[in-house]
């Protein structure tokens, strides 16, 4: 009896957990929860009409992606804006990604070049902000941005390195979105164009240098004395 009950309820619990996780992840990304805000399981359970167990499971997943913190008293919160972890993630990306980009430029074939060009074209043609999604980067732009950076590295042919990139990218997504609010004057279009040009020209030194500068801009925006208002075109 116990096994039968478990089997019948487990899929539903997983479905609810997935729904709550997706809702919570999107809410954090949209900025519905400000940096440092507490994520109270009881409130979330009431809001979503699910059990505490389902909410806690979803929160653990969000913590695992670096989009929330688990506090010493076993509570949960959105990471603080000044959290040193953002700088550690940026340092890790500046250390690893330029090396992988060099490998990609060395090993990438014509098909890789075509994918890089297509990914950049999509990114350049996708609006970074849309009215219905508020002042944060749009979901479509965020995905095009991720795809461009990942495609640049895919020529390396090493799935382990690409999995490392995937983990770091997710963990740094909040920092990237918050950074946009502090540096509305930043010319990301030109930064991405220079990355594409250097990669397709097989200029590994320039590509690595541009990538390091690109990654540094986001990290610097979270610690420097920059403006706090949202982008003018948001």
Coordinates of N, CA and C in Angstrom, one line a residue:
X1 N 0.8 -1.2 0.0 CA 0.0 0.0 0.0 C 0.9 1.3 0.0
X2 N 1.9 1.3 0.9 CA 2.7 2.4 1.0 C 3.4 2.7 -0.4
X3 N 3.9 1.6 -1.0 CA 4.6 1.8 -2.3 C 3.7 2.3 -3.4
X4 N 2.4 1.8 -3.4 CA 1.5 2.2 -4.4 C 1.1 3.7 -4.2
X5 N 0.9 4.1 -3.0 CA 0.6 5.5 -2.7 C 1.8 6.4 -3.1
X6 N 3.0 6.0 -2.8 CA 4.2 6.8 -3.2 C 4.3 6.9 -4.7
X7 N 4.0 5.8 -5.4 CA 4.1 5.8 -6.8 C 3.1 6.7 -7.5
X8 N 1.9 6.8 -6.9 CA 0.8 7.6 -7.5 C 1.0 9.1 -7.2
X9 N 1.6 9.4 -6.1 CA 1.7 10.8 -5.7 C 3.0 11.4 -6.2
X10 N 4.1 10.6 -6.3 CA 5.4 11.2 -6.7 C 5.4 12.0 -8.0
X11 N 4.8 11.4 -9.1 CA 4.8 12.2 -10.3 C 4.1 13.6 -10.2
X12 N 3.0 13.6 -9.4 CA 2.3 14.9 -9.2 C 3.2 15.9 -8.4
X13 N 3.9 15.4 -7.4 CA 4.8 16.2 -6.6 C 5.9 16.8 -7.5
X14 N 6.4 15.9 -8.4 CA 7.5 16.4 -9.3 C 7.0 17.5 -10.2
X15 N 5.8 17.3 -10.7 CA 5.2 18.3 -11.6 C 5.0 19.6 -10.9
X16 N 4.4 19.5 -9.7 CA 4.2 20.8 -8.9 C 5.5 21.5 -8.6
X17 N 6.5 20.6 -8.2 CA 7.8 21.2 -7.9 C 8.4 21.9 -9.1
X18 N 8.3 21.3 -10.3 CA 8.8 21.9 -11.5 C 8.1 23.2 -11.8
X19 N 6.8 23.2 -11.6 CA 6.0 24.5 -11.9 C 6.4 25.6 -10.9
X20 N 6.6 25.2 -9.6 CA 7.0 26.3 -8.6 C 8.4 26.7 -8.9
X21 N 9.3 25.8 -9.3 CA 10.7 26.2 -9.6 C 10.7 27.1 -10.8
X22 N 10.0 26.8 -11.9 CA 10.0 27.7 -13.0 C 9.4 29.1 -12.7
X23 N 8.3 29.1 -11.9 CA 7.7 30.4 -11.5 C 8.7 31.2 -10.7
X24 N 9.4 30.5 -9.7 CA 10.3 31.2 -8.8 C 11.5 31.7 -9.6
X25 N 12.0 30.9 -10.4 CA 13.2 31.3 -11.2 C 12.9 32.5 -12.1
X26 N 11.8 32.5 -12.8 CA 11.4 33.6 -13.6 C 11.2 34.8 -12.8
X27 N 10.6 34.7 -11.6 CA 10.3 35.9 -10.8 C 11.6 36.5 -10.3
X28 N 12.6 35.7 -10.0 CA 13.9 36.3 -9.6 C 14.5 36.9 -10.7
X29 N 14.5 36.3 -11.9 CA 15.1 36.9 -13.1 C 14.5 38.2 -13.5
X30 N 13.1 38.3 -13.3 CA 12.4 39.5 -13.7 C 12.7 40.6 -12.7
X31 N 13.2 40.3 -11.6 CA 13.4 41.4 -10.6 C 12.2 41.5 -9.6
X32 N 11.3 40.6 -9.6 CA 10.1 40.6 -8.7 C 10.6 40.6 -7.3
X33 N 11.7 39.9 -7.0 CA 12.4 39.9 -5.7 C 13.7 40.7 -5.8
X34 N 13.8 41.7 -5.0 CA 15.0 42.5 -5.0 C 16.2 41.8 -4.4
X35 N 17.4 42.2 -4.7 CA 18.6 41.6 -4.1 C 18.5 41.7 -2.5
X36 N 18.7 40.5 -1.9 CA 18.7 40.4 -0.5 C 17.3 40.0 0.1
X37 N 16.3 40.1 -0.7 CA 14.9 39.8 -0.3 C 14.8 38.3 0.2
X38 N 14.1 38.1 1.3 CA 13.9 36.8 1.9 C 12.9 36.1 0.9
X39 N 13.1 34.8 0.8 CA 12.2 33.9 0.0 C 11.6 33.0 1.1
X40 N 10.4 33.3 1.6 CA 9.8 32.6 2.7 C 8.9 31.4 2.1
X41 N 9.3 30.2 2.5 CA 8.6 29.0 2.0 C 7.1 29.1 2.3
X42 N 6.7 29.5 3.5 CA 5.3 29.6 3.8 C 4.6 30.5 2.9
X43 N 5.1 31.7 2.6 CA 4.4 32.6 1.7 C 4.4 32.1 0.3
X44 N 5.4 31.5 -0.2 CA 5.4 30.9 -1.5 C 4.5 29.8 -1.6
X45 N 4.4 29.0 -0.6 CA 3.4 27.8 -0.6 C 2.0 28.3 -0.7
X46 N 1.7 29.4 0.1 CA 0.3 29.9 0.1 C 0.0 30.6 -1.3
X47 N 1.0 31.3 -1.8 CA 0.8 32.0 -3.1 C 0.6 31.0 -4.2
X48 N 1.3 29.9 -4.2 CA 1.2 28.9 -5.3 C 0.2 27.8 -5.0
X49 N -0.3 27.8 -3.8 CA -1.3 26.7 -3.5 C -0.7 25.3 -3.4
X50 N 0.5 25.2 -2.9 CA 1.2 23.9 -2.8 C 1.7 23.7 -1.4
X51 N 2.3 22.5 -1.2 CA 2.8 22.2 0.1 C 4.2 22.8 0.3
X52 N 4.6 22.9 1.6 CA 5.9 23.4 1.9 C 7.0 22.5 1.3
X53 N 6.7 21.2 1.3 CA 7.7 20.3 0.8 C 8.0 20.6 -0.7
X54 N 7.0 20.9 -1.5 CA 7.1 21.2 -2.9 C 7.9 22.5 -3.0
X55 N 7.6 23.5 -2.2 CA 8.3 24.8 -2.3 C 9.8 24.6 -1.9
X56 N 10.0 23.9 -0.9 CA 11.4 23.7 -0.4 C 12.3 23.0 -1.5
X57 N 11.7 22.0 -2.2 CA 12.4 21.3 -3.2 C 12.7 22.2 -4.4
X58 N 11.8 23.1 -4.7 CA 12.0 24.1 -5.8 C 13.1 25.1 -5.3
X59 N 13.1 25.5 -4.1 CA 14.1 26.5 -3.6 C 15.5 25.9 -3.6
X60 N 15.6 24.6 -3.3 CA 16.9 23.9 -3.3 C 17.4 23.9 -4.7
X61 N 16.6 23.8 -5.7 CA 17.1 23.8 -7.1 C 17.5 25.2 -7.5
X62 N 16.8 26.2 -7.0 CA 17.2 27.6 -7.3 C 18.5 27.9 -6.6
X63 N 18.7 27.4 -5.4 CA 20.0 27.7 -4.7 C 21.1 27.0 -5.5
X64 N 20.8 25.8 -6.0 CA 21.9 25.1 -6.7 C 22.3 25.8 -8.0
X65 N 21.4 26.6 -8.6 CA 21.8 27.4 -9.8 C 22.4 28.7 -9.4
X66 N 22.6 29.0 -8.1 CA 23.2 30.3 -7.8 C 22.3 31.5 -7.8
X67 N 21.0 31.2 -7.9 CA 20.0 32.3 -8.0 C 19.3 32.6 -6.6
X68 N 19.7 31.9 -5.6 CA 19.3 32.2 -4.2 C 20.3 31.6 -3.3
X69 N 20.2 32.1 -2.0 CA 21.1 31.7 -1.0 C 20.3 30.9 0.1
X70 N 21.0 29.9 0.7 CA 20.4 29.3 1.9 C 21.1 29.8 3.1
X71 N 20.4 30.5 3.9 CA 21.0 31.2 5.0 C 21.3 30.3 6.2
X72 N 22.2 30.7 7.1 CA 22.6 29.8 8.3 C 21.4 29.3 9.1
X73 N 20.4 30.2 9.2 CA 19.2 29.8 10.0 C 18.2 28.9 9.2
X74 N 18.6 28.5 8.0 CA 17.9 27.6 7.1 C 16.8 28.3 6.3
X75 N 16.9 29.6 6.3 CA 16.0 30.4 5.4 C 16.6 30.6 4.1
X76 N 15.9 31.2 3.2 CA 16.3 31.4 1.8 C 16.2 32.9 1.4
X77 N 17.0 33.3 0.6 CA 17.0 34.7 0.2 C 17.6 34.9 -1.2
X78 N 17.2 36.0 -1.9 CA 17.9 36.3 -3.2 C 19.3 36.8 -2.8
X79 N 20.3 36.5 -3.6 CA 21.6 36.9 -3.3 C 21.7 38.4 -3.2
X80 N 22.6 38.9 -2.3 CA 22.8 40.4 -2.1 C 23.5 40.9 -3.3
X81 N 23.3 42.1 -3.7 CA 23.9 42.7 -4.8 C 25.4 42.8 -4.7
X82 N 25.9 43.0 -3.5 CA 27.4 43.1 -3.3 C 28.0 41.8 -3.0
X83 N 27.3 40.7 -3.1 CA 27.8 39.4 -2.7 C 29.2 39.1 -3.5
X84 N 30.2 38.7 -2.7 CA 31.5 38.5 -3.3 C 31.5 37.3 -4.3
X85 N 30.5 36.5 -4.2 CA 30.4 35.4 -5.1 C 30.3 35.8 -6.6
X86 N 29.6 37.0 -6.9 CA 29.6 37.4 -8.3 C 31.0 37.7 -8.8
X87 N 31.8 38.3 -7.9 CA 33.2 38.5 -8.4 C 34.0 37.2 -8.5
X88 N 33.7 36.2 -7.7 CA 34.4 35.0 -7.8 C 34.0 34.2 -9.1
X89 N 32.7 34.3 -9.4 CA 32.2 33.8 -10.7 C 32.8 34.4 -11.9
X90 N 32.9 35.8 -11.8 CA 33.5 36.5 -12.9 C 35.0 36.2 -13.1
X91 N 35.7 36.0 -11.9 CA 37.1 35.6 -12.0 C 37.2 34.2 -12.6
X92 N 36.3 33.3 -12.2 CA 36.4 32.0 -12.8 C 36.1 32.0 -14.3
X93 N 35.2 32.8 -14.8 CA 34.9 32.9 -16.2 C 36.0 33.6 -16.9
X94 N 36.6 34.6 -16.4 CA 37.8 35.3 -17.0 C 39.0 34.3 -17.1
X95 N 39.1 33.4 -16.2 CA 40.2 32.4 -16.2 C 39.9 31.3 -17.2
X96 N 38.7 30.8 -17.3 CA 38.4 29.6 -18.1 C 38.0 29.9 -19.5
X97 N 37.1 30.8 -19.7 CA 36.4 31.0 -21.0 C 37.4 31.5 -22.1
X98 N 38.4 32.4 -21.8 CA 39.3 32.8 -22.8 C 40.1 31.6 -23.3
X99 N 40.5 30.7 -22.4 CA 41.2 29.5 -22.8 C 40.4 28.6 -23.7
X100 N 39.1 28.4 -23.4 CA 38.3 27.6 -24.2 C 38.0 28.3 -25.5
X101 N 37.9 29.6 -25.5 CA 37.7 30.3 -26.8 C 38.9 30.1 -27.7
X102 N 40.1 30.2 -27.2 CA 41.3 29.9 -28.0 C 41.3 28.5 -28.6
X103 N 40.9 27.5 -27.8 CA 40.7 26.2 -28.3 C 39.7 26.1 -29.4
X104 N 38.6 26.8 -29.2 CA 37.5 26.8 -30.2 C 38.0 27.5 -31.5
X105 N 38.7 28.6 -31.5 CA 39.2 29.2 -32.7 C 40.2 28.3 -33.4
X106 N 41.0 27.6 -32.6 CA 42.0 26.7 -33.2 C 41.3 25.4 -33.9
X107 N 40.3 24.9 -33.2 CA 39.7 23.6 -33.7 C 38.4 23.8 -34.5
X108 N 37.7 24.9 -34.4 CA 36.5 25.1 -35.0 C 36.5 25.0 -36.5
X109 N 35.5 24.4 -37.1 CA 35.5 24.2 -38.6 C 34.6 25.2 -39.2
X110 N 34.3 25.1 -40.5 CA 33.5 26.0 -41.2 C 32.0 26.0 -40.7
X111 N 31.6 24.8 -40.3 CA 30.2 24.8 -39.7 C 30.1 25.6 -38.4
X112 N 31.2 25.5 -37.6 CA 31.3 26.3 -36.4 C 31.2 27.8 -36.8
X113 N 32.0 28.2 -37.8 CA 32.0 29.6 -38.2 C 30.6 30.1 -38.6
X114 N 29.9 29.2 -39.3 CA 28.5 29.5 -39.7 C 27.6 29.7 -38.5
X115 N 27.7 28.8 -37.5 CA 26.9 28.9 -36.3 C 27.2 30.2 -35.5
X116 N 28.5 30.5 -35.5 CA 28.8 31.8 -34.8 C 28.2 33.0 -35.4
X117 N 28.3 33.0 -36.8 CA 27.7 34.1 -37.5 C 26.2 34.2 -37.3
X118 N 25.5 33.0 -37.4 CA 24.1 33.0 -37.2 C 23.7 33.4 -35.8
X119 N 24.4 32.9 -34.8 CA 24.1 33.2 -33.4 C 24.3 34.7 -33.2
X120 N 25.3 35.3 -33.7 CA 25.5 36.8 -33.6 C 24.4 37.6 -34.3
X121 N 24.0 37.1 -35.5 CA 22.9 37.8 -36.2 C 21.7 37.8 -35.4
X122 N 21.3 36.6 -34.8 CA 20.1 36.5 -34.0 C 20.2 37.5 -32.8
X123 N 21.4 37.5 -32.1 CA 21.6 38.4 -30.9 C 21.4 39.8 -31.3
X124 N 22.0 40.2 -32.4 CA 22.0 41.6 -32.9 C 20.6 42.1 -33.2
X125 N 19.8 41.1 -33.7 CA 18.4 41.5 -34.2 C 17.4 41.3 -33.1
X126 N 17.7 40.8 -31.9 CA 16.7 40.6 -30.9 C 16.7 41.8 -29.9
X127 N 15.6 42.4 -29.7 CA 15.5 43.5 -28.7 C 15.9 43.1 -27.3
X128 N 16.8 43.9 -26.7 CA 17.2 43.6 -25.4 C 16.1 43.9 -24.3
X129 N 15.2 44.8 -24.7 CA 14.1 45.1 -23.7 C 12.8 45.2 -24.5
X130 N 11.8 44.7 -23.8 CA 10.4 44.8 -24.4 C 9.5 45.3 -23.3
X131 N 8.6 46.2 -23.6 CA 7.7 46.8 -22.5 C 7.1 45.8 -21.6
X132 N 6.5 44.7 -22.1 CA 5.8 43.7 -21.3 C 6.6 42.9 -20.4
X133 N 8.0 43.0 -20.5 CA 8.8 42.3 -19.6 C 9.6 43.2 -18.6
X134 N 9.2 44.5 -18.6 CA 9.8 45.4 -17.6 C 11.2 45.9 -18.0
X135 N 11.9 46.3 -17.0 CA 13.2 46.9 -17.2 C 14.4 45.9 -17.3
X136 N 14.1 44.6 -17.1 CA 15.2 43.7 -17.2 C 15.3 43.2 -18.7
X137 N 16.5 42.6 -19.0 CA 16.6 42.0 -20.3 C 15.5 41.1 -20.7
X138 N 15.0 41.1 -21.9 CA 13.9 40.2 -22.3 C 14.4 38.8 -22.3
X139 N 13.4 37.9 -22.2 CA 13.7 36.4 -22.2 C 14.4 36.0 -23.5
X140 N 13.8 36.5 -24.6 CA 14.4 36.2 -25.9 C 15.8 36.7 -26.1
X141 N 16.1 37.9 -25.6 CA 17.5 38.4 -25.7 C 18.4 37.6 -24.9
X142 N 18.0 37.3 -23.7 CA 18.8 36.5 -22.7 C 19.2 35.2 -23.3
X143 N 18.3 34.5 -24.0 CA 18.5 33.2 -24.6 C 19.5 33.4 -25.8
X144 N 19.2 34.5 -26.6 CA 20.1 34.7 -27.8 C 21.5 35.0 -27.3
X145 N 21.6 35.8 -26.2 CA 22.9 36.1 -25.6 C 23.7 34.9 -25.1
X146 N 23.0 34.0 -24.4 CA 23.6 32.7 -24.0 C 24.0 31.9 -25.2
X147 N 23.2 31.8 -26.2 CA 23.5 31.0 -27.3 C 24.7 31.5 -28.1
X148 N 24.9 32.8 -28.2 CA 26.0 33.4 -28.9 C 27.3 33.0 -28.1
X149 N 27.3 33.3 -26.8 CA 28.5 33.0 -26.1 C 28.9 31.5 -26.1
X150 N 27.9 30.7 -26.0 CA 28.1 29.2 -26.0 C 28.6 28.8 -27.3
X151 N 28.0 29.3 -28.4 CA 28.4 28.9 -29.7 C 29.9 29.3 -30.0
X152 N 30.3 30.4 -29.5 CA 31.7 30.8 -29.6 C 32.6 29.7 -29.1
X153 N 32.2 29.1 -28.0 CA 33.1 28.1 -27.3 C 32.9 26.7 -27.8
X154 N 31.8 26.4 -28.6 CA 31.5 25.0 -28.9 C 32.5 24.4 -29.9
X155 N 33.3 25.3 -30.6 CA 34.3 24.8 -31.5 C 35.4 24.0 -30.7
X156 N 35.5 24.1 -29.4 CA 36.6 23.4 -28.7 C 36.4 21.9 -28.7
X157 N 35.1 21.5 -28.9 CA 34.8 20.1 -29.0 C 35.0 19.3 -27.7
X158 N 35.0 20.0 -26.5 CA 35.1 19.3 -25.3 C 33.9 19.5 -24.4
X159 N 33.0 18.5 -24.3 CA 31.8 18.6 -23.6 C 31.9 18.9 -22.1
X160 N 33.0 18.5 -21.5 CA 33.2 18.8 -20.1 C 33.4 20.3 -19.9
X161 N 34.2 20.9 -20.8 CA 34.4 22.4 -20.7 C 33.1 23.1 -20.9
X162 N 32.3 22.6 -21.9 CA 31.0 23.3 -22.2 C 30.1 23.2 -21.0
X163 N 30.1 22.0 -20.3 CA 29.2 21.9 -19.1 C 29.6 22.8 -18.1
X164 N 30.9 23.1 -17.9 CA 31.4 24.0 -17.0 C 30.9 25.4 -17.3
X165 N 31.0 25.8 -18.6 CA 30.5 27.1 -19.0 C 29.0 27.2 -18.7
X166 N 28.2 26.1 -18.9 CA 26.8 26.2 -18.7 C 26.5 26.5 -17.2
X167 N 27.2 25.9 -16.3 CA 27.0 26.1 -14.9 C 27.4 27.5 -14.5
X168 N 28.5 28.0 -15.0 CA 28.9 29.4 -14.6 C 27.9 30.4 -15.2
X169 N 27.4 30.1 -16.4 CA 26.5 31.1 -17.1 C 25.2 31.2 -16.2
X170 N 24.7 30.1 -15.8 CA 23.4 30.2 -15.0 C 23.7 31.0 -13.7
X171 N 24.8 30.7 -13.1 CA 25.1 31.3 -11.8 C 25.4 32.8 -11.9
X172 N 25.8 33.2 -13.1 CA 26.1 34.7 -13.3 C 24.9 35.4 -14.0
X173 N 23.8 34.8 -14.3 CA 22.7 35.4 -15.0 C 22.2 36.6 -14.2
X174 N 22.0 36.4 -12.9 CA 21.5 37.5 -12.1 C 22.4 38.7 -12.1
X175 N 23.7 38.5 -12.0 CA 24.6 39.6 -12.0 C 24.6 40.3 -13.3
X176 N 24.4 39.6 -14.4 CA 24.4 40.2 -15.7 C 23.1 41.1 -15.8
X177 N 22.0 40.7 -15.3 CA 20.8 41.4 -15.4 C 20.8 42.7 -14.5
X178 N 21.3 42.5 -13.3 CA 21.4 43.6 -12.4 C 22.4 44.6 -12.9
X179 N 23.5 44.2 -13.6 CA 24.5 45.1 -14.1 C 23.9 46.0 -15.1
X180 N 22.9 45.6 -15.9 CA 22.3 46.4 -16.9 C 21.7 47.7 -16.3
X181 N 21.2 47.6 -15.1 CA 20.6 48.7 -14.5 C 21.6 49.7 -14.0
X182 N 22.8 49.3 -13.8 CA 23.9 50.2 -13.3 C 24.8 50.7 -14.4
X183 N 24.7 50.2 -15.6 CA 25.5 50.7 -16.7 C 24.7 50.8 -18.0
X184 N 23.7 51.7 -18.0 CA 22.8 51.9 -19.1 C 23.6 52.4 -20.4
X185 N 24.7 53.0 -20.2 CA 25.5 53.5 -21.3 C 26.4 52.5 -21.9
X186 N 26.4 51.3 -21.4 CA 27.3 50.3 -22.0 C 26.9 49.8 -23.4
X187 N 27.9 49.7 -24.3 CA 27.6 49.4 -25.7 C 27.9 47.9 -25.9
X188 N 26.9 47.1 -25.4 CA 27.1 45.6 -25.6 C 27.1 45.2 -27.0
X189 N 26.4 45.9 -27.9 CA 26.3 45.5 -29.3 C 27.7 45.5 -29.9
X190 N 28.4 46.6 -29.6 CA 29.8 46.7 -30.1 C 30.7 45.6 -29.5
X191 N 30.5 45.3 -28.3 CA 31.4 44.3 -27.6 C 31.1 42.9 -28.3
X192 N 29.9 42.6 -28.6 CA 29.6 41.3 -29.2 C 30.1 41.3 -30.7
X193 N 29.9 42.4 -31.3 CA 30.4 42.5 -32.7 C 31.9 42.2 -32.8
X194 N 32.7 42.8 -31.9 CA 34.1 42.7 -31.8 C 34.5 41.2 -31.5
X195 N 33.7 40.6 -30.7 CA 34.0 39.2 -30.4 C 33.8 38.3 -31.6
X196 N 32.7 38.5 -32.3 CA 32.4 37.7 -33.5 C 33.5 38.0 -34.5
X197 N 33.9 39.2 -34.8 CA 34.9 39.5 -35.8 C 36.2 38.9 -35.5
X198 N 36.7 38.9 -34.2 CA 38.0 38.4 -33.9 C 37.9 36.8 -34.0
X199 N 36.8 36.2 -33.6 CA 36.7 34.8 -33.6 C 36.7 34.3 -35.1
X200 N 36.0 34.9 -35.9 CA 35.9 34.5 -37.3 C 37.2 34.8 -38.1
X201 N 37.9 35.8 -37.6 CA 39.2 36.1 -38.2 C 40.3 35.2 -37.7
X202 N 39.9 34.3 -36.8 CA 40.9 33.4 -36.2 C 42.0 34.1 -35.5
X203 N 41.7 35.3 -34.9 CA 42.6 36.1 -34.1 C 42.4 35.7 -32.7
X204 N 43.0 34.7 -32.2 CA 42.8 34.2 -30.8 C 43.2 35.2 -29.8
X205 N 44.3 35.9 -30.0 CA 44.8 36.9 -29.0 C 43.8 38.0 -28.8
X206 N 43.3 38.6 -29.9 CA 42.3 39.6 -29.8 C 41.0 39.2 -29.2
X207 N 40.6 38.0 -29.7 CA 39.3 37.4 -29.2 C 39.3 37.2 -27.7
X208 N 40.4 36.6 -27.2 CA 40.5 36.4 -25.8 C 40.6 37.7 -25.0
X209 N 41.3 38.7 -25.5 CA 41.4 40.0 -24.9 C 40.0 40.7 -24.8
X210 N 39.3 40.6 -25.9 CA 37.9 41.3 -25.9 C 37.0 40.5 -25.0
X211 N 37.1 39.2 -24.9 CA 36.2 38.4 -24.0 C 36.5 38.8 -22.5
X212 N 37.8 38.9 -22.2 CA 38.1 39.3 -20.8 C 37.6 40.6 -20.5
X213 N 37.7 41.6 -21.4 CA 37.1 42.9 -21.1 C 35.6 42.9 -21.0
X214 N 35.0 42.1 -21.8 CA 33.5 41.9 -21.8 C 33.1 41.4 -20.5
X215 N 33.7 40.4 -20.0 CA 33.4 39.8 -18.7 C 33.6 40.7 -17.5
X216 N 34.7 41.5 -17.6 CA 35.1 42.4 -16.6 C 34.1 43.5 -16.4
X217 N 33.5 43.9 -17.5 CA 32.5 45.0 -17.4 C 31.4 44.7 -16.5
X218 N 30.8 43.5 -16.6 CA 29.7 43.1 -15.8 C 30.1 43.1 -14.3
X219 N 31.2 42.5 -14.0 CA 31.7 42.4 -12.6 C 31.9 43.8 -12.0
X220 N 32.5 44.7 -12.8 CA 32.9 46.0 -12.3 C 31.6 46.8 -12.1
X221 N 30.5 46.6 -12.8 CA 29.3 47.3 -12.7 C 28.7 47.0 -11.3
X222 N 29.0 45.9 -10.7 CA 28.3 45.5 -9.5 C 29.1 46.0 -8.2
X223 N 30.3 46.6 -8.5 CA 31.1 47.1 -7.3 C 31.5 48.5 -7.5
X224 N 31.5 49.0 -8.8 CA 31.9 50.4 -9.0 C 30.8 51.4 -8.7
X225 N 31.2 52.7 -8.8 CA 30.2 53.7 -8.5 C 29.5 54.1 -9.8
X226 N 28.4 53.3 -10.0 CA 27.7 53.5 -11.2 C 26.3 53.9 -10.9
X227 N 25.5 54.3 -11.9 CA 24.2 54.8 -11.7 C 23.2 53.6 -11.5
X228 N 22.1 53.9 -10.8 CA 21.2 52.8 -10.4 C 19.9 52.8 -11.2
X229 N 19.7 53.9 -12.0 CA 18.4 53.9 -12.7 C 18.4 52.9 -13.8
X230 N 17.2 52.4 -14.2 CA 17.1 51.4 -15.3 C 17.5 52.0 -16.6
X231 N 17.8 51.2 -17.6 CA 18.2 51.6 -18.9 C 17.1 52.6 -19.5
X232 N 17.6 53.6 -20.3 CA 16.7 54.5 -20.8 C 15.7 53.9 -21.8
X233 N 16.1 52.8 -22.5 CA 15.3 52.2 -23.5 C 14.4 51.1 -23.0
X234 N 14.4 51.0 -21.6 CA 13.7 49.8 -21.0 C 12.2 50.1 -21.1

